[in-house]
Amino acid sequence: MIYGAMKFSLGGPLKLAFRPWVEGIEHIPAEGPAILASNHLSFSDSFFLPAVLDRKVTFIAKAEYFTTPGVKGRMTAAFFKGVGQLPVDRSGVRGAGEAAIRSGIEVIRRGELFGIYPEGTRSPDGRLYRGKPGGLARVALATGAPVIPVAMIDTEKIQPPGKVVPKLMRPGIRIGAPLDFSRYQGMDHDRFVLRALTDEVMYEIMKLSGQEYVDIYATAAKRQIAEAAKAEKAARHTPPAGAAGPSGS
């Protein structure tokens, strides 16, 4: 009931204001469980995808979305709680991963749609990064649920980092055909199988999104970008070698 109210009060105006276009909506089953595996360009991805679907989709959300102080933090927490999103504390990496997997399996066993971002975090530059082989693959193999690749298009352009007012433009959502991984049944602890399944899904997302693919994790890319920015800042504040200091009398 809360999900329906939130979808009506937020999803309707969101669709009216931004008019997102959708391709492949017929691939979402009318009933029964499925895993929606999406690229992740923007915070707004978790708003737009549920807004265009008739069925409820439950995403794993980082716990910070539920505990951030201030007006924006309270509004964000209210939204995620209202639409049934599941908080996961990421302070302990392994524990967080196991919690996400258990939560995903529970959603699937209820016959619902489970949404997951295989990259694990938002893309820092609009490119598609290597999928993490844990959550997506293990939930798929533990439940036998089909995996539906999803590509969010241009959502990162609506509210780039540092911008308070979102830009009114049409984002896109492209949904691919369900992928069946029953051939790997019972192999959910084989790391080569987990890697192969994840890479297959990421390849389908790449075809749908048209993004450039980078074969490293997005978290590593973010570290590289931060280190490069830090080095550049340090270089700007370091005088050139051999530069003369103040002359004495």
Short mmCIF file of N, CA, C and O in Angstrom, two decimals, residues 117-219:
data_model
loop_
_atom_site.label_atom_id
_atom_site.label_comp_id
_atom_site.label_asym_id
_atom_site.label_seq_id
_atom_site.Cartn_x
_atom_site.Cartn_y
_atom_site.Cartn_z
N TYR A 117 22.67 -3.50 -9.07
CA TYR A 117 23.65 -2.84 -9.91
C TYR A 117 24.95 -3.65 -9.84
O TYR A 117 25.69 -3.54 -8.86
N PRO A 118 25.25 -4.46 -10.84
CA PRO A 118 26.43 -5.34 -10.77
C PRO A 118 27.75 -4.60 -10.61
O PRO A 118 28.71 -5.16 -10.09
N GLU A 119 27.82 -3.34 -11.07
CA GLU A 119 29.06 -2.58 -10.92
C GLU A 119 29.36 -2.27 -9.45
O GLU A 119 30.49 -1.96 -9.10
N GLY A 120 28.33 -2.30 -8.62
CA GLY A 120 28.52 -2.09 -7.19
C GLY A 120 28.49 -0.65 -6.75
O GLY A 120 28.30 -0.36 -5.57
N THR A 121 28.65 0.28 -7.67
CA THR A 121 28.63 1.71 -7.36
C THR A 121 28.39 2.46 -8.66
O THR A 121 28.45 1.88 -9.75
N ARG A 122 28.10 3.74 -8.55
CA ARG A 122 27.85 4.53 -9.74
C ARG A 122 29.11 4.71 -10.58
O ARG A 122 30.21 4.83 -10.04
N SER A 123 28.94 4.74 -11.88
CA SER A 123 30.06 4.99 -12.78
C SER A 123 30.59 6.40 -12.54
O SER A 123 29.81 7.35 -12.47
N PRO A 124 31.91 6.57 -12.42
CA PRO A 124 32.46 7.90 -12.17
C PRO A 124 32.54 8.77 -13.42
O PRO A 124 32.73 9.98 -13.32
N ASP A 125 32.38 8.17 -14.61
CA ASP A 125 32.58 8.95 -15.83
C ASP A 125 31.66 8.55 -16.98
O ASP A 125 31.91 8.90 -18.13
N GLY A 126 30.59 7.84 -16.68
CA GLY A 126 29.63 7.48 -17.73
C GLY A 126 29.98 6.22 -18.49
O GLY A 126 29.18 5.77 -19.32
N ARG A 127 31.15 5.62 -18.22
CA ARG A 127 31.51 4.36 -18.88
C ARG A 127 31.00 3.19 -18.06
O ARG A 127 30.63 3.33 -16.90
N LEU A 128 30.97 2.02 -18.68
CA LEU A 128 30.50 0.80 -18.02
C LEU A 128 31.69 0.04 -17.48
O LEU A 128 32.65 -0.23 -18.21
N TYR A 129 31.61 -0.32 -16.19
CA TYR A 129 32.75 -0.98 -15.55
C TYR A 129 32.45 -2.46 -15.27
O TYR A 129 31.32 -2.92 -15.35
N ARG A 130 33.50 -3.17 -14.93
CA ARG A 130 33.43 -4.60 -14.69
C ARG A 130 32.43 -4.91 -13.58
O ARG A 130 32.40 -4.26 -12.54
N GLY A 131 31.60 -5.91 -13.80
CA GLY A 131 30.62 -6.31 -12.79
C GLY A 131 31.26 -7.13 -11.68
O GLY A 131 32.15 -7.94 -11.93
N LYS A 132 30.80 -6.92 -10.46
CA LYS A 132 31.30 -7.71 -9.34
C LYS A 132 30.60 -9.06 -9.35
O LYS A 132 29.38 -9.13 -9.46
N PRO A 133 31.34 -10.15 -9.20
CA PRO A 133 30.78 -11.49 -9.41
C PRO A 133 30.03 -12.09 -8.23
O PRO A 133 29.62 -13.24 -8.31
N GLY A 134 29.83 -11.34 -7.17
CA GLY A 134 29.19 -11.93 -5.99
C GLY A 134 27.68 -11.93 -6.02
O GLY A 134 27.03 -12.94 -6.30
N GLY A 135 27.07 -10.78 -5.71
CA GLY A 135 25.63 -10.71 -5.49
C GLY A 135 24.76 -11.19 -6.63
O GLY A 135 23.94 -12.09 -6.47
N LEU A 136 24.93 -10.61 -7.80
CA LEU A 136 24.10 -10.96 -8.95
C LEU A 136 24.15 -12.45 -9.25
O LEU A 136 23.11 -13.12 -9.33
N ALA A 137 25.35 -12.98 -9.45
CA ALA A 137 25.50 -14.36 -9.87
C ALA A 137 24.99 -15.33 -8.80
O ALA A 137 24.32 -16.32 -9.11
N ARG A 138 25.30 -15.05 -7.54
CA ARG A 138 24.90 -15.99 -6.49
C ARG A 138 23.39 -15.99 -6.27
O ARG A 138 22.80 -17.04 -6.01
N VAL A 139 22.75 -14.84 -6.37
CA VAL A 139 21.29 -14.80 -6.24
C VAL A 139 20.65 -15.54 -7.42
O VAL A 139 19.70 -16.32 -7.24
N ALA A 140 21.18 -15.32 -8.62
CA ALA A 140 20.63 -15.98 -9.81
C ALA A 140 20.75 -17.49 -9.71
O ALA A 140 19.80 -18.23 -10.01
N LEU A 141 21.91 -17.98 -9.27
CA LEU A 141 22.14 -19.42 -9.22
C LEU A 141 21.42 -20.07 -8.04
O LEU A 141 20.99 -21.22 -8.13
N ALA A 142 21.29 -19.34 -6.94
CA ALA A 142 20.60 -19.90 -5.76
C ALA A 142 19.10 -20.01 -5.97
O ALA A 142 18.45 -20.87 -5.37
N THR A 143 18.54 -19.16 -6.83
CA THR A 143 17.09 -19.12 -7.00
C THR A 143 16.62 -19.65 -8.35
O THR A 143 15.46 -20.03 -8.49
N GLY A 144 17.49 -19.65 -9.35
CA GLY A 144 17.07 -20.04 -10.70
C GLY A 144 16.27 -18.97 -11.41
O GLY A 144 15.73 -19.21 -12.50
N ALA A 145 16.18 -17.77 -10.84
CA ALA A 145 15.40 -16.70 -11.45
C ALA A 145 16.09 -16.17 -12.71
O ALA A 145 17.33 -16.12 -12.77
N PRO A 146 15.33 -15.79 -13.72
CA PRO A 146 15.94 -15.21 -14.92
C PRO A 146 16.55 -13.85 -14.60
O PRO A 146 16.08 -13.13 -13.72
N VAL A 147 17.60 -13.51 -15.34
CA VAL A 147 18.25 -12.21 -15.18
C VAL A 147 17.89 -11.34 -16.38
O VAL A 147 18.13 -11.74 -17.53
N ILE A 148 17.33 -10.17 -16.12
CA ILE A 148 16.92 -9.26 -17.18
C ILE A 148 17.88 -8.08 -17.21
O ILE A 148 17.92 -7.29 -16.26
N PRO A 149 18.69 -7.93 -18.27
CA PRO A 149 19.61 -6.79 -18.35
C PRO A 149 18.86 -5.49 -18.62
O PRO A 149 17.90 -5.47 -19.40
N VAL A 150 19.30 -4.43 -17.96
CA VAL A 150 18.65 -3.12 -18.08
C VAL A 150 19.72 -2.06 -18.31
O VAL A 150 20.77 -2.08 -17.64
N ALA A 151 19.47 -1.15 -19.23
CA ALA A 151 20.39 -0.04 -19.49
C ALA A 151 19.69 1.28 -19.22
O ALA A 151 18.68 1.59 -19.84
N MET A 152 20.23 2.04 -18.27
CA MET A 152 19.77 3.40 -18.05
C MET A 152 20.55 4.30 -19.00
O MET A 152 21.77 4.19 -19.13
N ILE A 153 19.84 5.21 -19.67
CA ILE A 153 20.45 6.06 -20.69
C ILE A 153 20.35 7.53 -20.28
O ILE A 153 19.25 8.03 -20.01
N ASP A 154 21.48 8.20 -20.19
CA ASP A 154 21.57 9.65 -19.96
C ASP A 154 21.11 10.12 -18.58
O ASP A 154 20.97 11.32 -18.36
N THR A 155 20.89 9.22 -17.63
CA THR A 155 20.44 9.68 -16.31
C THR A 155 21.51 10.50 -15.60
O THR A 155 21.20 11.35 -14.76
N GLU A 156 22.80 10.27 -15.94
CA GLU A 156 23.87 11.04 -15.30
C GLU A 156 23.88 12.50 -15.72
O GLU A 156 24.48 13.35 -15.05
N LYS A 157 23.20 12.81 -16.82
CA LYS A 157 23.18 14.19 -17.32
C LYS A 157 22.10 15.03 -16.64
O LYS A 157 22.11 16.26 -16.75
N ILE A 158 21.18 14.38 -15.95
CA ILE A 158 20.07 15.10 -15.33
C ILE A 158 20.53 15.91 -14.13
O ILE A 158 20.15 17.08 -13.96
N GLN A 159 21.35 15.31 -13.28
CA GLN A 159 21.86 16.01 -12.11
C GLN A 159 23.31 15.61 -11.85
O GLN A 159 23.61 14.82 -10.97
N PRO A 160 24.24 16.20 -12.62
CA PRO A 160 25.66 15.88 -12.44
C PRO A 160 26.12 16.26 -11.04
O PRO A 160 25.48 17.07 -10.37
N PRO A 161 27.22 15.69 -10.57
CA PRO A 161 27.75 16.03 -9.25
C PRO A 161 27.94 17.53 -9.09
O PRO A 161 28.47 18.21 -9.98
N GLY A 162 27.48 18.08 -7.97
CA GLY A 162 27.62 19.51 -7.69
C GLY A 162 26.44 20.34 -8.14
O GLY A 162 26.33 21.52 -7.79
N LYS A 163 25.54 19.75 -8.95
CA LYS A 163 24.36 20.48 -9.42
C LYS A 163 23.18 20.21 -8.50
O LYS A 163 22.84 19.07 -8.22
N VAL A 164 22.55 21.29 -8.03
CA VAL A 164 21.42 21.15 -7.11
C VAL A 164 20.12 20.99 -7.87
O VAL A 164 19.28 20.14 -7.56
N VAL A 165 19.94 21.81 -8.91
CA VAL A 165 18.69 21.79 -9.69
C VAL A 165 18.85 20.82 -10.85
O VAL A 165 19.75 20.97 -11.68
N PRO A 166 17.98 19.81 -10.94
CA PRO A 166 18.09 18.85 -12.04
C PRO A 166 17.72 19.47 -13.38
O PRO A 166 16.92 20.39 -13.46
N LYS A 167 18.34 18.96 -14.43
CA LYS A 167 18.06 19.42 -15.79
C LYS A 167 16.88 18.63 -16.34
O LYS A 167 16.86 17.41 -16.28
N LEU A 168 15.90 19.34 -16.87
CA LEU A 168 14.73 18.67 -17.44
C LEU A 168 15.10 18.13 -18.83
O LEU A 168 15.25 18.90 -19.78
N MET A 169 15.24 16.83 -18.91
CA MET A 169 15.56 16.18 -20.17
C MET A 169 15.02 14.76 -20.12
O MET A 169 14.67 14.26 -19.05
N ARG A 170 14.95 14.10 -21.25
CA ARG A 170 14.38 12.76 -21.32
C ARG A 170 15.45 11.69 -21.16
O ARG A 170 16.26 11.48 -22.07
N PRO A 171 15.46 10.99 -20.03
CA PRO A 171 16.35 9.84 -19.92
C PRO A 171 15.70 8.64 -20.60
O PRO A 171 14.51 8.67 -20.94
N GLY A 172 16.48 7.61 -20.81
CA GLY A 172 15.94 6.41 -21.44
C GLY A 172 16.18 5.17 -20.61
O GLY A 172 17.08 5.12 -19.77
N ILE A 173 15.35 4.16 -20.85
CA ILE A 173 15.51 2.86 -20.19
C ILE A 173 15.32 1.80 -21.25
O ILE A 173 14.26 1.73 -21.90
N ARG A 174 16.34 0.98 -21.45
CA ARG A 174 16.28 -0.07 -22.46
C ARG A 174 16.40 -1.42 -21.75
O ARG A 174 17.37 -1.67 -21.04
N ILE A 175 15.39 -2.27 -21.94
CA ILE A 175 15.29 -3.54 -21.22
C ILE A 175 15.50 -4.69 -22.19
O ILE A 175 14.85 -4.77 -23.23
N GLY A 176 16.42 -5.56 -21.84
CA GLY A 176 16.75 -6.68 -22.72
C GLY A 176 15.96 -7.94 -22.41
O GLY A 176 15.21 -8.00 -21.43
N ALA A 177 16.14 -8.95 -23.24
CA ALA A 177 15.46 -10.23 -23.06
C ALA A 177 16.04 -10.96 -21.85
O ALA A 177 17.23 -10.84 -21.54
N PRO A 178 15.22 -11.73 -21.15
CA PRO A 178 15.69 -12.48 -19.97
C PRO A 178 16.80 -13.47 -20.34
O PRO A 178 16.78 -14.09 -21.40
N LEU A 179 17.76 -13.61 -19.44
CA LEU A 179 18.86 -14.55 -19.61
C LEU A 179 18.66 -15.73 -18.68
O LEU A 179 18.38 -15.57 -17.50
N ASP A 180 18.80 -16.93 -19.23
CA ASP A 180 18.61 -18.16 -18.45
C ASP A 180 19.96 -18.77 -18.13
O ASP A 180 20.75 -19.08 -19.03
N PHE A 181 20.23 -18.95 -16.85
CA PHE A 181 21.52 -19.52 -16.43
C PHE A 181 21.34 -20.88 -15.74
O PHE A 181 22.15 -21.27 -14.91
N SER A 182 20.29 -21.59 -16.13
CA SER A 182 20.03 -22.90 -15.53
C SER A 182 21.16 -23.88 -15.80
O SER A 182 21.33 -24.86 -15.07
N ARG A 183 21.94 -23.64 -16.86
CA ARG A 183 23.05 -24.54 -17.17
C ARG A 183 24.12 -24.53 -16.09
O ARG A 183 24.96 -25.44 -16.03
N TYR A 184 24.10 -23.50 -15.24
CA TYR A 184 25.08 -23.40 -14.16
C TYR A 184 24.51 -23.82 -12.81
O TYR A 184 25.14 -23.60 -11.78
N GLN A 185 23.31 -24.39 -12.81
CA GLN A 185 22.64 -24.73 -11.55
C GLN A 185 23.54 -25.60 -10.67
O GLN A 185 24.17 -26.55 -11.14
N GLY A 186 23.59 -25.26 -9.38
CA GLY A 186 24.40 -26.01 -8.43
C GLY A 186 25.86 -25.65 -8.42
O GLY A 186 26.66 -26.28 -7.72
N MET A 187 26.23 -24.63 -9.21
CA MET A 187 27.64 -24.23 -9.29
C MET A 187 27.86 -22.84 -8.72
O MET A 187 28.76 -22.11 -9.13
N ASP A 188 27.05 -22.47 -7.73
CA ASP A 188 27.07 -21.10 -7.22
C ASP A 188 28.30 -20.79 -6.35
O ASP A 188 28.46 -19.65 -5.91
N HIS A 189 29.15 -21.77 -6.10
CA HIS A 189 30.39 -21.50 -5.36
C HIS A 189 31.63 -21.64 -6.23
O HIS A 189 32.75 -21.62 -5.73
N ASP A 190 31.41 -21.81 -7.53
CA ASP A 190 32.52 -21.90 -8.47
C ASP A 190 32.84 -20.49 -8.96
O ASP A 190 32.05 -19.86 -9.67
N ARG A 191 34.01 -19.97 -8.59
CA ARG A 191 34.32 -18.57 -8.90
C ARG A 191 34.42 -18.33 -10.41
O ARG A 191 34.14 -17.21 -10.88
N PHE A 192 34.78 -19.35 -11.18
CA PHE A 192 34.86 -19.17 -12.63
C PHE A 192 33.46 -19.06 -13.23
O PHE A 192 33.23 -18.28 -14.17
N VAL A 193 32.52 -19.80 -12.68
CA VAL A 193 31.13 -19.71 -13.13
C VAL A 193 30.55 -18.35 -12.76
O VAL A 193 29.86 -17.71 -13.56
N LEU A 194 30.81 -17.89 -11.53
CA LEU A 194 30.31 -16.59 -11.09
C LEU A 194 30.84 -15.48 -12.00
O LEU A 194 30.11 -14.57 -12.39
N ARG A 195 32.11 -15.60 -12.36
CA ARG A 195 32.72 -14.59 -13.24
C ARG A 195 32.10 -14.65 -14.63
O ARG A 195 31.79 -13.61 -15.24
N ALA A 196 31.93 -15.86 -15.17
CA ALA A 196 31.38 -16.01 -16.52
C ALA A 196 29.96 -15.48 -16.60
O ALA A 196 29.59 -14.79 -17.56
N LEU A 197 29.14 -15.80 -15.60
CA LEU A 197 27.75 -15.33 -15.59
C LEU A 197 27.71 -13.81 -15.53
O LEU A 197 26.98 -13.16 -16.29
N THR A 198 28.50 -13.23 -14.65
CA THR A 198 28.51 -11.77 -14.50
C THR A 198 28.98 -11.09 -15.78
O THR A 198 28.38 -10.10 -16.22
N ASP A 199 30.02 -11.63 -16.40
CA ASP A 199 30.53 -11.03 -17.64
C ASP A 199 29.50 -11.11 -18.76
O ASP A 199 29.40 -10.18 -19.58
N GLU A 200 28.75 -12.20 -18.81
CA GLU A 200 27.71 -12.32 -19.84
C GLU A 200 26.63 -11.25 -19.66
O GLU A 200 26.18 -10.63 -20.63
N VAL A 201 26.25 -11.02 -18.41
CA VAL A 201 25.24 -9.99 -18.14
C VAL A 201 25.78 -8.61 -18.49
O VAL A 201 25.09 -7.79 -19.12
N MET A 202 27.03 -8.34 -18.11
CA MET A 202 27.61 -7.02 -18.40
C MET A 202 27.72 -6.80 -19.91
O MET A 202 27.56 -5.66 -20.39
N TYR A 203 27.99 -7.85 -20.66
CA TYR A 203 28.07 -7.73 -22.11
C TYR A 203 26.71 -7.32 -22.69
O TYR A 203 26.62 -6.47 -23.59
N GLU A 204 25.65 -7.92 -22.15
CA GLU A 204 24.30 -7.58 -22.62
C GLU A 204 23.95 -6.14 -22.25
O GLU A 204 23.33 -5.42 -23.05
N ILE A 205 24.34 -5.71 -21.07
CA ILE A 205 24.10 -4.32 -20.65
C ILE A 205 24.87 -3.37 -21.57
O ILE A 205 24.35 -2.31 -21.97
N MET A 206 26.10 -3.73 -21.91
CA MET A 206 26.91 -2.89 -22.80
C MET A 206 26.23 -2.74 -24.16
O MET A 206 26.18 -1.64 -24.73
N LYS A 207 25.70 -3.84 -24.70
CA LYS A 207 25.02 -3.76 -25.99
C LYS A 207 23.78 -2.87 -25.91
O LYS A 207 23.48 -2.13 -26.84
N LEU A 208 23.06 -2.94 -24.80
CA LEU A 208 21.85 -2.15 -24.64
C LEU A 208 22.16 -0.66 -24.44
O LEU A 208 21.45 0.21 -24.96
N SER A 209 23.22 -0.39 -23.68
CA SER A 209 23.51 1.00 -23.30
C SER A 209 24.37 1.74 -24.31
O SER A 209 24.31 2.97 -24.40
N GLY A 210 25.20 0.99 -25.04
CA GLY A 210 26.13 1.64 -25.96
C GLY A 210 27.32 2.27 -25.25
O GLY A 210 28.10 3.00 -25.87
N GLN A 211 27.50 1.96 -23.97
CA GLN A 211 28.60 2.54 -23.21
C GLN A 211 29.94 1.90 -23.60
O GLN A 211 29.99 0.73 -24.00
N GLU A 212 30.99 2.66 -23.43
CA GLU A 212 32.34 2.10 -23.54
C GLU A 212 32.58 1.23 -22.31
O GLU A 212 32.27 1.62 -21.19
N TYR A 213 33.12 0.04 -22.52
CA TYR A 213 33.37 -0.88 -21.41
C TYR A 213 34.81 -0.78 -20.94
O TYR A 213 35.74 -0.72 -21.74
N VAL A 214 34.97 -0.75 -19.61
CA VAL A 214 36.30 -0.68 -19.00
C VAL A 214 36.45 -1.90 -18.09
O VAL A 214 35.64 -2.10 -17.18
N ASP A 215 37.49 -2.71 -18.32
CA ASP A 215 37.63 -3.97 -17.60
C ASP A 215 38.35 -3.82 -16.25
O ASP A 215 39.31 -4.53 -15.95
N ILE A 216 37.89 -2.86 -15.47
CA ILE A 216 38.31 -2.73 -14.07
C ILE A 216 37.06 -2.40 -13.27
O ILE A 216 36.03 -2.02 -13.84
N TYR A 217 37.14 -2.55 -11.96
CA TYR A 217 36.00 -2.22 -11.12
C TYR A 217 35.84 -0.70 -10.99
O TYR A 217 36.83 0.04 -10.96
N ALA A 218 34.60 -0.24 -10.90
CA ALA A 218 34.32 1.19 -10.77
C ALA A 218 34.95 1.77 -9.51
O ALA A 218 35.37 2.92 -9.49
N THR A 219 35.00 0.97 -8.45
CA THR A 219 35.62 1.45 -7.22
C THR A 219 37.10 1.75 -7.43
O THR A 219 37.62 2.75 -6.91
#
